[in-house]
mmCIF file of C-alpha atoms in Angstrom:
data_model
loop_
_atom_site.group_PDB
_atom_site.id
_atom_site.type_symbol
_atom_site.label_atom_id
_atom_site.label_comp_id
_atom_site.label_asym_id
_atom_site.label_seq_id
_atom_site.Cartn_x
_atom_site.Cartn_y
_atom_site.Cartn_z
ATOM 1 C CA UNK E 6 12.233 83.154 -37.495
ATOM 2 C CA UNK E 7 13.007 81.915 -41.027
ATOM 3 C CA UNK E 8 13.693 83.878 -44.220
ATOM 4 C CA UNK E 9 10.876 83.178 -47.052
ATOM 5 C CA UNK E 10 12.831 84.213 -50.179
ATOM 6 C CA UNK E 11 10.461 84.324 -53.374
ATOM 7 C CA UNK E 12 12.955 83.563 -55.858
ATOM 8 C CA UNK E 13 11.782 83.942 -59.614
ATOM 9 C CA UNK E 14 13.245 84.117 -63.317
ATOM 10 C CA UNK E 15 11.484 87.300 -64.704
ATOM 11 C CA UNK E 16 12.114 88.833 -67.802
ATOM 12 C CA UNK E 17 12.887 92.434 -68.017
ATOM 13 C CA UNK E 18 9.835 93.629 -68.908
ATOM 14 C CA UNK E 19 8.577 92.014 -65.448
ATOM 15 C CA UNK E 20 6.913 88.589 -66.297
ATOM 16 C CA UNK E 21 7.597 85.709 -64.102
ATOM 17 C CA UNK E 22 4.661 83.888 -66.728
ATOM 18 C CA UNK E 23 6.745 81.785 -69.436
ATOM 19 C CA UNK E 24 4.796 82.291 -71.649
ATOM 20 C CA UNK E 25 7.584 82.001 -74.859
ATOM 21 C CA UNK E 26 10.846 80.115 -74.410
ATOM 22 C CA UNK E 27 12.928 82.271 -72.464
ATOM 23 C CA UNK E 28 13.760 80.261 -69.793
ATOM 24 C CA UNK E 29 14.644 76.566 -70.679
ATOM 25 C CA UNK E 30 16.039 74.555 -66.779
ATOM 26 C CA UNK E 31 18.149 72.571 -68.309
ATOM 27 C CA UNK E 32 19.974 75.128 -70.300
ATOM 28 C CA UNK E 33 21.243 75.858 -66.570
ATOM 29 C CA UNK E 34 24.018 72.805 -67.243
ATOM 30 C CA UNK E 35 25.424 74.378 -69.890
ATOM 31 C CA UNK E 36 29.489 75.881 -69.891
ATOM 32 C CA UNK E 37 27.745 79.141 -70.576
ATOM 33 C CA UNK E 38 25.351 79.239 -67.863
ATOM 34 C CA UNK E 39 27.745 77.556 -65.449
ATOM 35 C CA UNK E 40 28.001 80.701 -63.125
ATOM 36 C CA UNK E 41 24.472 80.720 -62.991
ATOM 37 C CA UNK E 42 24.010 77.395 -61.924
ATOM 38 C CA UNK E 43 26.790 78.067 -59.535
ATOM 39 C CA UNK E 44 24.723 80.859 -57.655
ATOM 40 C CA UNK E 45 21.644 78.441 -57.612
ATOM 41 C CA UNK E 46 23.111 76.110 -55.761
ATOM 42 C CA UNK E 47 24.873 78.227 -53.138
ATOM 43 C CA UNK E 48 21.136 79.716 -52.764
ATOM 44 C CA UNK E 49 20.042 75.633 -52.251
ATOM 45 C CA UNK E 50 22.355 74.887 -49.762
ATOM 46 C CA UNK E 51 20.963 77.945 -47.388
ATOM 47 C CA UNK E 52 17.641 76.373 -47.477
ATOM 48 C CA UNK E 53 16.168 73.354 -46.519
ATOM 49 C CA UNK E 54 12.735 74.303 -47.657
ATOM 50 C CA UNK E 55 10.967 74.486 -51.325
ATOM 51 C CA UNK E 56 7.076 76.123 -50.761
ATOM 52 C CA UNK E 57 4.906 75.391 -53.922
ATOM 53 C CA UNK E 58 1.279 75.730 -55.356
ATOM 54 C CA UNK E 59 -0.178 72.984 -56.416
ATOM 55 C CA UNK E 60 0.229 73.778 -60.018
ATOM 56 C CA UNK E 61 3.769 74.316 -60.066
ATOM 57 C CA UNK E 62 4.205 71.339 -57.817
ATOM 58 C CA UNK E 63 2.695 69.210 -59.680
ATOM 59 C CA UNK E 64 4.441 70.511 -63.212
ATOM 60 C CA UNK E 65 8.186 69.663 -61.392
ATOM 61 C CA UNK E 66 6.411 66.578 -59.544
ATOM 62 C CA UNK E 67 5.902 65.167 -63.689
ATOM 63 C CA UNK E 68 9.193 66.426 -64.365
ATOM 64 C CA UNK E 69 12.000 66.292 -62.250
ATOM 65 C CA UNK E 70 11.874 63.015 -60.965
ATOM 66 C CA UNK E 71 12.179 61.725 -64.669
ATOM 67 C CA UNK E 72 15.283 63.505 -65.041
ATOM 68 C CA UNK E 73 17.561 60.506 -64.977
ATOM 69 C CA UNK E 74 20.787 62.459 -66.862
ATOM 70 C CA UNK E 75 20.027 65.721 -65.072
ATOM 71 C CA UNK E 76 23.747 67.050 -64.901
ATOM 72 C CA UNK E 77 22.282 70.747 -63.230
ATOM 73 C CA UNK E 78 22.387 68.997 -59.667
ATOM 74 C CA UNK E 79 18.745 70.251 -59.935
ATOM 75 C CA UNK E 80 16.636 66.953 -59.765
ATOM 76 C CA UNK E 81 18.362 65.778 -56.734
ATOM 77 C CA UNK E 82 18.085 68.989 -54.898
ATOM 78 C CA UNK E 83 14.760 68.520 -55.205
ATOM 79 C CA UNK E 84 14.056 64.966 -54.378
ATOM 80 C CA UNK E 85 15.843 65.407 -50.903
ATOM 81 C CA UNK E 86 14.645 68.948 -49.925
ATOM 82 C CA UNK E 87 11.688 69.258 -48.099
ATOM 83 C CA UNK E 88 8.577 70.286 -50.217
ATOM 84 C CA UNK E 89 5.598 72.308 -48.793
ATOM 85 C CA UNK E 90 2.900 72.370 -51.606
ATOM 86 C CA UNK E 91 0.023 74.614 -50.476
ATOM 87 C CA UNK E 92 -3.718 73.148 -51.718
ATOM 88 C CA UNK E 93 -6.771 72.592 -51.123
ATOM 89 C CA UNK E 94 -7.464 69.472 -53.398
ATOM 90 C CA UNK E 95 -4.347 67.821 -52.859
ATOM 91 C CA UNK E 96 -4.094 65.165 -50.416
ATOM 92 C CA UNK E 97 -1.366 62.538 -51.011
ATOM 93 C CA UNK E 98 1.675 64.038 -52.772
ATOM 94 C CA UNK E 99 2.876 61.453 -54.256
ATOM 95 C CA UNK E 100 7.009 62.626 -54.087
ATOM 96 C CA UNK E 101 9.257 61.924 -51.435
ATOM 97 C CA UNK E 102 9.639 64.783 -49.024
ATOM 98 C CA UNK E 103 6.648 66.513 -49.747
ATOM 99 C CA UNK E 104 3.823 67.534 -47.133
ATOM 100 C CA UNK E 105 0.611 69.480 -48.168
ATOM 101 C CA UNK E 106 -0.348 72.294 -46.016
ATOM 102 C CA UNK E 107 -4.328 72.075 -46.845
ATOM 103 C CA UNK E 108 -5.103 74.822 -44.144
ATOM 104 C CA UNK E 109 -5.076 78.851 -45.011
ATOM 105 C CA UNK E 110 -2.183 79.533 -46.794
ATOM 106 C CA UNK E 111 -0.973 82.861 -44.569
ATOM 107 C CA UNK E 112 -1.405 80.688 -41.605
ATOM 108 C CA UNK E 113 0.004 77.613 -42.703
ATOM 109 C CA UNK E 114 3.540 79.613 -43.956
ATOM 110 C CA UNK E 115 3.243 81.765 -41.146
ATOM 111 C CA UNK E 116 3.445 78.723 -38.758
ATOM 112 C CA UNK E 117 5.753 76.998 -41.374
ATOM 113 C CA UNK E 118 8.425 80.284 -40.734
ATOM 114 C CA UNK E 119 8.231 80.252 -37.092
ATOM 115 C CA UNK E 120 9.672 76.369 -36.711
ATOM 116 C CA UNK E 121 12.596 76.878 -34.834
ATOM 117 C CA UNK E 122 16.093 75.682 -36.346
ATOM 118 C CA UNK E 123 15.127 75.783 -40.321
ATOM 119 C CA UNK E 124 17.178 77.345 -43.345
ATOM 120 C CA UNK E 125 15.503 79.231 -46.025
ATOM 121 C CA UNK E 126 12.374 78.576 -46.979
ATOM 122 C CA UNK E 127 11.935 79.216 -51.088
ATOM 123 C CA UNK E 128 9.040 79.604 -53.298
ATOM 124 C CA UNK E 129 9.180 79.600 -56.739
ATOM 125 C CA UNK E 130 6.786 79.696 -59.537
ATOM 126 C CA UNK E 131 3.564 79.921 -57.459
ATOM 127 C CA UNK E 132 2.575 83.427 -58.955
ATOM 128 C CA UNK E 133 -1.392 82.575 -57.073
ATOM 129 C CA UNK E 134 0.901 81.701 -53.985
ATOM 130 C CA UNK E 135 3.478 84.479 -54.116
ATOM 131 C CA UNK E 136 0.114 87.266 -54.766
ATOM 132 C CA UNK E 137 -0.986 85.911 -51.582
ATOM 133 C CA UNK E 138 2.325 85.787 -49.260
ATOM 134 C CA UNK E 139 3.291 89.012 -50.744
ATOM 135 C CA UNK E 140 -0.266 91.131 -49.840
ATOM 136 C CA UNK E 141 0.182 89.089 -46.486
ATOM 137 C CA UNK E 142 3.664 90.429 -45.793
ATOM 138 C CA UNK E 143 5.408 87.176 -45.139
ATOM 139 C CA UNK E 144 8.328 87.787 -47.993
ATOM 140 C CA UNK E 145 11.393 88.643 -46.390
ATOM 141 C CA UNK E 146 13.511 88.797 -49.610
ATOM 142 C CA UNK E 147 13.253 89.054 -53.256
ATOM 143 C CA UNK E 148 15.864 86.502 -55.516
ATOM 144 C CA UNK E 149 15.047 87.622 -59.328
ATOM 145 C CA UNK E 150 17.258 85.448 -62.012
ATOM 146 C CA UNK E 151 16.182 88.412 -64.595
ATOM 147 C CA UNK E 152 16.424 87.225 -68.162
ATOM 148 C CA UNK E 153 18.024 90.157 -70.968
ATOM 149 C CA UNK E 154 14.597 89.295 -72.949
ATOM 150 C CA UNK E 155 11.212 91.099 -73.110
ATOM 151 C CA UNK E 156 8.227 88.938 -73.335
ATOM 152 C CA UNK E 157 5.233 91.631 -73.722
ATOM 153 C CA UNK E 158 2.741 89.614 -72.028
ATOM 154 C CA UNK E 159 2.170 87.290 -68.906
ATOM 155 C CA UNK E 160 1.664 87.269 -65.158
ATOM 156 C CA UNK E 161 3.671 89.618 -62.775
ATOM 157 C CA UNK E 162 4.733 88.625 -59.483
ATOM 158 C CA UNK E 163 3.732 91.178 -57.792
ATOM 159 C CA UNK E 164 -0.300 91.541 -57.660
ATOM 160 C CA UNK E 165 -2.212 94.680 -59.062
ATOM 161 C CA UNK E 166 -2.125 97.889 -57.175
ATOM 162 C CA UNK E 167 0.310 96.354 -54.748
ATOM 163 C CA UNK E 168 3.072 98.421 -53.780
ATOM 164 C CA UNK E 169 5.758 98.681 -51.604
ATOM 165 C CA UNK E 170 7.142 102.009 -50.828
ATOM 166 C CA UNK E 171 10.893 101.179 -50.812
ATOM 167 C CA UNK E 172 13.208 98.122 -50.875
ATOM 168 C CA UNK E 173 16.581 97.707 -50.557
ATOM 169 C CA UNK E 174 19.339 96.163 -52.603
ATOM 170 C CA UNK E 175 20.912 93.570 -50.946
ATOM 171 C CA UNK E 176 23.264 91.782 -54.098
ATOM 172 C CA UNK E 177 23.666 92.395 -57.515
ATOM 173 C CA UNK E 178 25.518 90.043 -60.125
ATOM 174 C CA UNK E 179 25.616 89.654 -63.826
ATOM 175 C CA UNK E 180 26.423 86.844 -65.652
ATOM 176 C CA UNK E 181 27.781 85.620 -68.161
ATOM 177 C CA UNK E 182 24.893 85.131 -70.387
ATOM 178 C CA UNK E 183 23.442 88.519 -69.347
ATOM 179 C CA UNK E 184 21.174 87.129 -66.900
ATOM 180 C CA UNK E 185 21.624 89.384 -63.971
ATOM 181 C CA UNK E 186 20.678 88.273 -59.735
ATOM 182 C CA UNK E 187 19.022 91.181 -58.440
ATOM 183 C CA UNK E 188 18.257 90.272 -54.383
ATOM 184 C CA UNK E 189 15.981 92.714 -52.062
ATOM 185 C CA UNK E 190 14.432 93.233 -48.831
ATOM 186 C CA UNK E 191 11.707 95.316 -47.876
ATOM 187 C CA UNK E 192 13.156 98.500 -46.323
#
């Protein structure tokens, strides 16, 4: 079975929301957040697999593509990987590699996990998505890029009055910049 890693940038006060500027993606190409960078793409080359809502697909599907100078490696990560967007209005996705799953989503990734012979498969942004895969048990691992910042307001990933009881620390790194990797399983 594959790994579904939720991998987020959260702030330390929780909020995966960006709400204020904390988190800028092409910042990532800069000397100072070159370690960073570093550890995304060693995370991108273990997966073969980006899961998105619609929303957030269609915010990177009006974005990335345009980025013509994109020096992160970022923009043509994501025009070759393959891209699940989850939705129930979509129906052509308009972006190389992509492939709506219009069915229930806990089925759809379910089904999606058990293919035989995949990498990772990663969702990001998503928080609708994530609520919904996370209350459905289907994470196997937590990836948080958390950002030394507190932004006082926005969306969590986790849903209310979720919990899980215990997890388990897989990696920790910090980074230059401050930003620390914190990665998890369920125990």
């Amino acid at each position: 079975m594959r790994t579904l890693a939720v991998t987020q940038n959260v702030t330390v006060d929780g909020a995966v929301e960006m709400i204020t500027d904390w988190f800028d993606p092409q910042g990532q190409g800069t000397a100072g957040m070159s370690d960073v960078m570093e550890e995304s793409l060693r995370q991108d080359s273990r997966a073969d697999a980006l899961l998105v809502g619609r929303r957030t697909f269609e915010d990177f599907r009006g974005y990335w593509p345009l980025q013509t100078g994109d020096t992160t490696g970022i923009t043509a990560y994501l025009n070759r990987v393959r891209k699940y967007v989850v939705s129930g209005s979509l129906t052509d996705p308009q972006w190389e590699n992509s492939t709506v799953l219009g069915g229930d989503p806990v089925e759809e990734v379910a089904a999606l996990k058990a293919r035989e012979g995949g990498k990772d498969i990663v969702l990001t942004g998503s928080i609708t998505l994530a609520h919904t895969l996370i209350a459905a048990g289907l994470v196997d691992e937590y990836r948080f890029f958390v950002y030394p910042v507190v932004q006082g307001r926005g969306r969590r990933l986790f849903p209310e009055g979720y919990e899980i009881p215990r997890l388990r620390l897989l990696e920790s790194k910090v980074f230059r910049s401050g930003i620390m990797l914190q990665r998890y399983v369920p125990a």
